[in-house]
Amino acid sequence: MPRKTPQFRSWDDYYIPGTTVLRNKLTSATQPYGTTDPDKLRQFEERAASVRLVAAKLDPIRGSFDYNHLKAIHRALFQDVYDWAGEERTGPLSQMSKADPTSSITRQAIPTHPW
């Protein structure tokens, strides 16, 4: 049976409407697209990916580190958090953030170097 995958046509389709939080699997009757709390999502993502990372260490995802293999790794690590884990996404060729380049969210994501 094929996986149920929502159709994403644009960058905004990956986000919960009216938020800058990615659609996720922490759904409820009042939050059908997942939690809108970015801290709760981050904590869940970190815990879920950590468990999957241990599983991948015990039973590695075989492949040649080509594009399809990297998508399989992404799917294995994030399958509990995002419906679209391991799939190609539609959107601009830039950082996946709804924040503008001067926001604190983006600044935190960009590594800084002392030189």
PDB file of C-alpha atoms in Angstrom:
ATOM      1  CA  MET A   1       0.000   0.000   0.000  1.00  0.00           C
ATOM      2  CA  PRO A   2       1.539   3.382  -0.975  1.00  0.00           C
ATOM      3  CA  ARG A   3       2.351   5.880   1.731  1.00  0.00           C
ATOM      4  CA  LYS A   4      -0.203   8.601   2.301  1.00  0.00           C
ATOM      5  CA  THR A   5       1.646  11.771   1.353  1.00  0.00           C
ATOM      6  CA  PRO A   6       0.111  15.235   1.263  1.00  0.00           C
ATOM      7  CA  GLN A   7       0.703  17.183  -1.912  1.00  0.00           C
ATOM      8  CA  PHE A   8       3.010  20.148  -1.460  1.00  0.00           C
ATOM      9  CA  ARG A   9       2.912  22.601  -4.347  1.00  0.00           C
ATOM     10  CA  SER A  10       4.795  25.508  -2.819  1.00  0.00           C
ATOM     11  CA  TRP A  11       7.124  26.320   0.035  1.00  0.00           C
ATOM     12  CA  ASP A  12       4.254  27.541   2.236  1.00  0.00           C
ATOM     13  CA  ASP A  13       2.533  24.147   1.960  1.00  0.00           C
ATOM     14  CA  TYR A  14       5.194  22.707   4.289  1.00  0.00           C
ATOM     15  CA  TYR A  15       4.193  25.101   7.068  1.00  0.00           C
ATOM     16  CA  ILE A  16       1.182  25.094   9.345  1.00  0.00           C
ATOM     17  CA  PRO A  17      -1.102  27.844   7.999  1.00  0.00           C
ATOM     18  CA  GLY A  18      -0.481  31.186   9.719  1.00  0.00           C
ATOM     19  CA  THR A  19       2.759  30.027  11.380  1.00  0.00           C
ATOM     20  CA  THR A  20       6.449  29.531  10.687  1.00  0.00           C
ATOM     21  CA  VAL A  21       6.300  25.963  12.073  1.00  0.00           C
ATOM     22  CA  LEU A  22       6.648  22.991   9.746  1.00  0.00           C
ATOM     23  CA  ARG A  23       3.671  20.643   9.462  1.00  0.00           C
ATOM     24  CA  ASN A  24       4.399  17.691  11.696  1.00  0.00           C
ATOM     25  CA  LYS A  25       2.977  14.492  13.126  1.00  0.00           C
ATOM     26  CA  LEU A  26       2.259  15.877  16.617  1.00  0.00           C
ATOM     27  CA  THR A  27      -1.386  16.243  15.664  1.00  0.00           C
ATOM     28  CA  SER A  28      -4.505  16.492  17.782  1.00  0.00           C
ATOM     29  CA  ALA A  29      -8.164  17.314  17.289  1.00  0.00           C
ATOM     30  CA  THR A  30      -7.363  21.014  17.688  1.00  0.00           C
ATOM     31  CA  GLN A  31      -4.060  20.922  15.782  1.00  0.00           C
ATOM     32  CA  PRO A  32      -4.659  18.812  12.657  1.00  0.00           C
ATOM     33  CA  TYR A  33      -1.383  19.966  11.029  1.00  0.00           C
ATOM     34  CA  GLY A  34       0.701  19.257  14.136  1.00  0.00           C
ATOM     35  CA  THR A  35       1.931  21.282  17.062  1.00  0.00           C
ATOM     36  CA  THR A  36       2.420  24.971  16.439  1.00  0.00           C
ATOM     37  CA  ASP A  37       4.866  25.234  19.354  1.00  0.00           C
ATOM     38  CA  PRO A  38       8.360  25.367  17.791  1.00  0.00           C
ATOM     39  CA  ASP A  39      10.079  24.350  21.042  1.00  0.00           C
ATOM     40  CA  LYS A  40       7.829  21.324  21.471  1.00  0.00           C
ATOM     41  CA  LEU A  41       8.469  20.337  17.840  1.00  0.00           C
ATOM     42  CA  ARG A  42      12.240  20.778  18.224  1.00  0.00           C
ATOM     43  CA  GLN A  43      12.295  18.617  21.357  1.00  0.00           C
ATOM     44  CA  PHE A  44      10.179  15.924  19.711  1.00  0.00           C
ATOM     45  CA  GLU A  45      12.313  16.005  16.559  1.00  0.00           C
ATOM     46  CA  GLU A  46      15.525  15.686  18.578  1.00  0.00           C
ATOM     47  CA  ARG A  47      14.192  12.759  20.642  1.00  0.00           C
ATOM     48  CA  ALA A  48      12.676  10.914  17.682  1.00  0.00           C
ATOM     49  CA  ALA A  49      15.746  11.398  15.477  1.00  0.00           C
ATOM     50  CA  SER A  50      18.044  10.284  18.315  1.00  0.00           C
ATOM     51  CA  VAL A  51      16.138   7.015  18.669  1.00  0.00           C
ATOM     52  CA  ARG A  52      16.208   6.450  14.905  1.00  0.00           C
ATOM     53  CA  LEU A  53      19.926   7.318  14.782  1.00  0.00           C
ATOM     54  CA  VAL A  54      20.697   4.598  17.326  1.00  0.00           C
ATOM     55  CA  ALA A  55      18.615   2.162  15.265  1.00  0.00           C
ATOM     56  CA  ALA A  56      20.520   3.177  12.119  1.00  0.00           C
ATOM     57  CA  LYS A  57      23.818   2.603  13.897  1.00  0.00           C
ATOM     58  CA  LEU A  58      22.724  -0.917  14.875  1.00  0.00           C
ATOM     59  CA  ASP A  59      21.270  -1.653  11.436  1.00  0.00           C
ATOM     60  CA  PRO A  60      22.832   0.767   8.903  1.00  0.00           C
ATOM     61  CA  ILE A  61      20.895   2.012   5.920  1.00  0.00           C
ATOM     62  CA  ARG A  62      22.771   0.394   3.079  1.00  0.00           C
ATOM     63  CA  GLY A  63      23.620   2.435   0.003  1.00  0.00           C
ATOM     64  CA  SER A  64      26.253   4.350  -1.887  1.00  0.00           C
ATOM     65  CA  PHE A  65      25.618   7.821  -0.395  1.00  0.00           C
ATOM     66  CA  ASP A  66      24.019   8.973  -3.621  1.00  0.00           C
ATOM     67  CA  TYR A  67      20.912  11.170  -3.680  1.00  0.00           C
ATOM     68  CA  ASN A  68      18.462   8.294  -3.195  1.00  0.00           C
ATOM     69  CA  HIS A  69      20.514   6.905  -0.316  1.00  0.00           C
ATOM     70  CA  LEU A  70      20.583  10.301   1.415  1.00  0.00           C
ATOM     71  CA  LYS A  71      16.804  10.560   1.014  1.00  0.00           C
ATOM     72  CA  ALA A  72      16.469   7.096   2.583  1.00  0.00           C
ATOM     73  CA  ILE A  73      18.604   8.229   5.533  1.00  0.00           C
ATOM     74  CA  HIS A  74      16.468  11.365   5.940  1.00  0.00           C
ATOM     75  CA  ARG A  75      13.296   9.241   5.812  1.00  0.00           C
ATOM     76  CA  ALA A  76      14.687   6.822   8.410  1.00  0.00           C
ATOM     77  CA  LEU A  77      15.676   9.614  10.805  1.00  0.00           C
ATOM     78  CA  PHE A  78      12.622  11.874  10.498  1.00  0.00           C
ATOM     79  CA  GLN A  79       9.758   9.496   9.610  1.00  0.00           C
ATOM     80  CA  ASP A  80       8.191   9.903  13.049  1.00  0.00           C
ATOM     81  CA  VAL A  81       8.110  13.690  12.770  1.00  0.00           C
ATOM     82  CA  TYR A  82       7.268  14.655   9.172  1.00  0.00           C
ATOM     83  CA  ASP A  83       5.066  13.030   6.502  1.00  0.00           C
ATOM     84  CA  TRP A  84       7.455  14.297   3.832  1.00  0.00           C
ATOM     85  CA  ALA A  85      10.611  12.854   5.406  1.00  0.00           C
ATOM     86  CA  GLY A  86      12.930  11.529   2.723  1.00  0.00           C
ATOM     87  CA  GLU A  87      11.026  13.027  -0.181  1.00  0.00           C
ATOM     88  CA  GLU A  88      12.034  15.720  -2.615  1.00  0.00           C
ATOM     89  CA  ARG A  89      10.471  19.037  -1.737  1.00  0.00           C
ATOM     90  CA  THR A  90       9.171  21.845  -3.896  1.00  0.00           C
ATOM     91  CA  GLY A  91      10.411  25.303  -3.026  1.00  0.00           C
ATOM     92  CA  PRO A  92      13.066  27.931  -3.602  1.00  0.00           C
ATOM     93  CA  LEU A  93      16.761  27.095  -3.502  1.00  0.00           C
ATOM     94  CA  SER A  94      17.383  28.695  -0.136  1.00  0.00           C
ATOM     95  CA  GLN A  95      17.291  27.889   3.540  1.00  0.00           C
ATOM     96  CA  MET A  96      13.977  26.333   4.564  1.00  0.00           C
ATOM     97  CA  SER A  97      12.833  29.157   6.791  1.00  0.00           C
ATOM     98  CA  LYS A  98       9.959  31.579   6.573  1.00  0.00           C
ATOM     99  CA  ALA A  99      12.068  34.072   8.509  1.00  0.00           C
ATOM    100  CA  ASP A 100      13.820  36.908   6.719  1.00  0.00           C
ATOM    101  CA  PRO A 101      17.667  36.884   6.608  1.00  0.00           C
ATOM    102  CA  THR A 102      17.962  39.414   9.459  1.00  0.00           C
ATOM    103  CA  SER A 103      15.800  37.481  11.923  1.00  0.00           C
ATOM    104  CA  SER A 104      17.251  35.828  15.007  1.00  0.00           C
ATOM    105  CA  ILE A 105      16.021  32.422  13.773  1.00  0.00           C
ATOM    106  CA  THR A 106      18.115  32.631  10.620  1.00  0.00           C
ATOM    107  CA  ARG A 107      21.129  34.152  12.385  1.00  0.00           C
ATOM    108  CA  GLN A 108      21.133  31.248  14.840  1.00  0.00           C
ATOM    109  CA  ALA A 109      21.038  28.752  11.970  1.00  0.00           C
ATOM    110  CA  ILE A 110      24.042  30.262  10.177  1.00  0.00           C
ATOM    111  CA  PRO A 111      27.374  29.283  11.728  1.00  0.00           C
ATOM    112  CA  THR A 112      29.661  32.134  12.658  1.00  0.00           C
ATOM    113  CA  HIS A 113      33.432  31.989  12.405  1.00  0.00           C
ATOM    114  CA  PRO A 114      35.973  34.036  14.327  1.00  0.00           C
ATOM    115  CA  TRP A 115      38.006  34.968  11.234  1.00  0.00           C
TER     116      TRP A 115
END
